[in-house]
Coordinates of C-alpha atoms in Angstrom, one line a residue:
M1 CA -7.4 -0.6 -11.6
I2 CA -4.4 -0.3 -9.5
Q3 CA -0.8 -2.4 -9.7
F4 CA 2.1 -1.9 -7.5
H5 CA 5.5 -1.3 -8.5
D6 CA 8.7 -1.2 -6.7
F7 CA 11.2 1.1 -8.1
G8 CA 13.6 0.5 -5.8
I9 CA 13.9 4.0 -4.6
D10 CA 12.4 6.5 -2.0
V11 CA 9.5 9.1 -2.0
Q12 CA 12.1 11.7 -2.5
T13 CA 13.8 10.6 -5.4
Y14 CA 11.0 9.2 -7.3
A15 CA 9.3 12.9 -6.8
E16 CA 12.3 14.4 -8.2
R17 CA 12.7 11.9 -11.1
G18 CA 8.6 12.9 -11.7
K19 CA 7.6 11.7 -15.4
E20 CA 11.4 10.3 -16.2
N21 CA 11.1 7.4 -13.4
D22 CA 11.8 4.0 -15.0
F23 CA 8.2 3.4 -14.9
P24 CA 7.5 -0.3 -16.1
L25 CA 6.2 -1.5 -19.2
L26 CA 2.8 -3.7 -18.7
K27 CA 3.1 -6.4 -21.2
K28 CA -0.4 -8.1 -20.5
C29 CA -3.7 -6.5 -19.5
P30 CA -4.7 -7.3 -15.8
H31 CA -8.7 -6.8 -17.1
C32 CA -8.7 -9.0 -19.8
R33 CA -5.8 -10.7 -20.1
A34 CA -4.9 -9.5 -23.7
K35 CA -1.2 -10.6 -24.2
R36 CA -0.4 -7.3 -26.0
P37 CA 2.0 -4.5 -24.0
L38 CA -0.7 -1.8 -22.8
H39 CA -0.3 1.8 -24.1
R40 CA 1.1 4.5 -22.1
H41 CA -2.0 7.0 -21.4
G42 CA -0.6 9.5 -19.2
Y43 CA 0.1 10.9 -16.2
Y44 CA -1.8 12.3 -12.7
E45 CA -0.2 13.9 -9.7
R46 CA -0.8 13.2 -5.8
N47 CA 0.2 13.6 -2.9
A48 CA 3.2 11.3 -1.0
L49 CA 3.2 12.7 2.3
T50 CA 6.1 11.1 5.2
P51 CA 7.2 12.3 8.7
H52 CA 9.5 14.8 7.5
G53 CA 8.2 16.5 3.8
D54 CA 5.4 16.4 1.7
Y55 CA 5.8 15.7 -2.0
R56 CA 3.7 16.1 -5.3
I57 CA 4.5 12.8 -7.4
W58 CA 3.3 12.0 -10.7
I59 CA 1.4 8.2 -11.3
V60 CA 1.6 6.5 -14.8
R61 CA -1.4 5.6 -16.5
Y62 CA -1.6 2.7 -19.3
R63 CA -4.4 1.8 -21.5
C64 CA -5.3 -1.6 -22.9
R65 CA -5.5 -1.5 -26.7
E66 CA -8.1 -4.6 -26.5
C67 CA -10.5 -3.7 -24.0
L68 CA -9.7 0.2 -23.4
K69 CA -10.0 0.2 -19.9
T70 CA -6.6 1.8 -18.1
V71 CA -4.4 1.0 -15.4
S72 CA -2.6 2.9 -13.0
V73 CA 1.2 2.0 -11.3
L74 CA 1.2 3.0 -7.8
P75 CA 4.6 2.7 -6.3
S76 CA 4.8 0.2 -3.4
F77 CA 5.7 2.8 -0.8
L78 CA 2.0 4.5 -1.8
L79 CA -1.1 3.2 -0.6
P80 CA -4.3 3.4 -3.0
Y81 CA -6.4 6.5 -1.7
F82 CA -4.1 7.6 1.1
Q83 CA -1.6 10.5 1.0
Y84 CA 0.3 9.3 3.5
T85 CA 3.0 6.7 3.0
L86 CA 2.6 3.5 4.0
S87 CA 6.1 3.4 6.1
A88 CA 4.6 7.2 7.7
I89 CA 0.9 5.0 8.5
W90 CA 2.8 2.0 9.6
Q91 CA 5.3 4.2 11.8
V92 CA 2.6 5.7 14.0
V93 CA 0.8 2.8 14.3
K94 CA 3.3 0.6 16.1
E95 CA 4.2 4.0 17.7
Q96 CA 0.2 4.2 18.9
L97 CA 0.2 0.1 19.8
G98 CA 3.2 0.3 21.6
L99 CA 5.3 -1.5 19.9
T100 CA 7.9 1.2 19.1
E101 CA 9.2 4.9 20.9
G102 CA 7.4 7.7 20.0
T103 CA 8.9 10.5 17.2
N104 CA 6.9 13.3 18.0
R105 CA 9.5 15.4 16.5
A106 CA 9.0 14.8 12.9
P107 CA 6.6 17.8 11.1
F108 CA 4.6 15.8 9.0
L109 CA 3.1 13.3 11.1
P110 CA -1.0 12.7 10.9
T111 CA -3.0 14.0 13.6
K112 CA -4.2 12.0 16.7
D113 CA -7.3 11.8 14.9
G114 CA -6.1 10.4 11.7
I115 CA -3.6 7.8 14.1
I116 CA -6.3 6.2 15.5
F117 CA -8.1 6.1 11.9
Y118 CA -5.3 4.2 11.1
V119 CA -5.0 1.8 14.0
R120 CA -9.0 1.2 14.1
R121 CA -8.7 0.5 9.9
F122 CA -6.1 -1.9 10.7
C123 CA -8.1 -3.8 13.4
R124 CA -10.9 -4.2 11.9
N125 CA -8.9 -5.9 9.3
L126 CA -7.1 -8.3 11.3
S127 CA -9.5 -11.5 10.4
S128 CA -9.0 -10.2 6.3
L129 CA -5.1 -10.8 7.2
H130 CA -6.2 -13.9 9.1
S131 CA -7.7 -15.1 5.7
F132 CA -5.1 -14.1 3.7
F133 CA -2.3 -15.6 5.5
A134 CA -3.8 -18.8 5.8
R135 CA -4.7 -19.6 1.9
R136 CA -1.5 -17.7 0.9
W137 CA 0.8 -19.6 3.8
R138 CA -1.1 -21.3 5.9
I139 CA -0.1 -19.1 8.9
I140 CA -2.9 -18.5 11.4
G141 CA -3.1 -15.6 13.7
P142 CA -3.4 -16.3 17.9
I143 CA -6.7 -16.6 18.7
V144 CA -6.8 -14.1 21.6
K145 CA -9.4 -11.4 22.7
K146 CA -7.3 -8.5 23.4
E147 CA -7.1 -6.5 20.2
K148 CA -4.0 -5.0 20.8
E149 CA -2.3 -8.3 21.3
R150 CA -3.6 -9.6 17.8
A151 CA -2.8 -6.2 16.0
S152 CA 0.8 -6.7 17.5
W153 CA 1.2 -10.3 16.4
W154 CA -0.1 -9.5 12.9
I155 CA 2.4 -6.5 12.7
R156 CA 5.5 -8.4 13.6
T157 CA 4.1 -11.3 11.2
L158 CA 3.7 -8.5 8.6
E159 CA 7.3 -7.2 8.8
K160 CA 8.5 -10.4 8.9
H161 CA 7.2 -11.3 5.5
G162 CA 8.0 -7.9 3.9
L163 CA 5.4 -5.3 4.5
Y164 CA 5.2 -4.1 1.1
S165 CA 5.8 -7.6 -0.9
V166 CA 2.8 -9.0 1.4
I167 CA 0.8 -5.7 0.3
R168 CA 1.1 -6.1 -3.3
G169 CA 0.3 -10.2 -2.8
M170 CA -2.8 -9.4 -1.2
W171 CA -3.8 -6.9 -3.5
E172 CA -3.1 -9.1 -6.5
D173 CA -5.2 -11.6 -4.8
G174 CA -8.1 -9.9 -4.6
F175 CA -7.7 -8.4 -1.0
R176 CA -7.3 -4.9 -0.3
H177 CA -4.5 -3.8 2.1
P178 CA -4.5 -3.8 5.8
F179 CA -5.6 0.0 5.8
A180 CA -8.5 0.1 3.2
N181 CA -12.2 0.7 4.1
Q182 CA -13.2 -2.8 3.6
M183 CA -11.0 -6.2 2.7
G184 CA -12.6 -9.1 1.0
S185 CA -11.7 -11.8 -1.3

């Protein structure tokens, strides 16, 4: 299982601190709900790619002493199973949809095929975003046939509500994230 945590620092600082980051203490198991602090169970490495650099970072793992299941704490600037940071993906999706100016000068942007992949994933998940927002805040998105208009509306709405906190809320409520293969409740 993955839990998001806002470390309040950028990717570079997180990478520089390595295993010395201020990792949270998990006081309750998200699997079995045991109210006993989880045991730090080690680390694993993963990539974090930004438009201006690539980093190898440590992700902390915990293990419940009751059910023996593990939990990984992912910094909120990352998405599960994606190497590019959330802000890098968000930047290229907005550019592709014409919502911001392109920044082709950045050396580590996804390829054109990668950008198309992220945009398609986001557009496929618009109805699940609609479901999440309707359930959480009673906000219903626009009913327009043009996918680009719907996607642009949802991008503005996500930013208005705080992209990182919305994604964390989606994950906690049993949804995935807007770029996941399938979102469901």
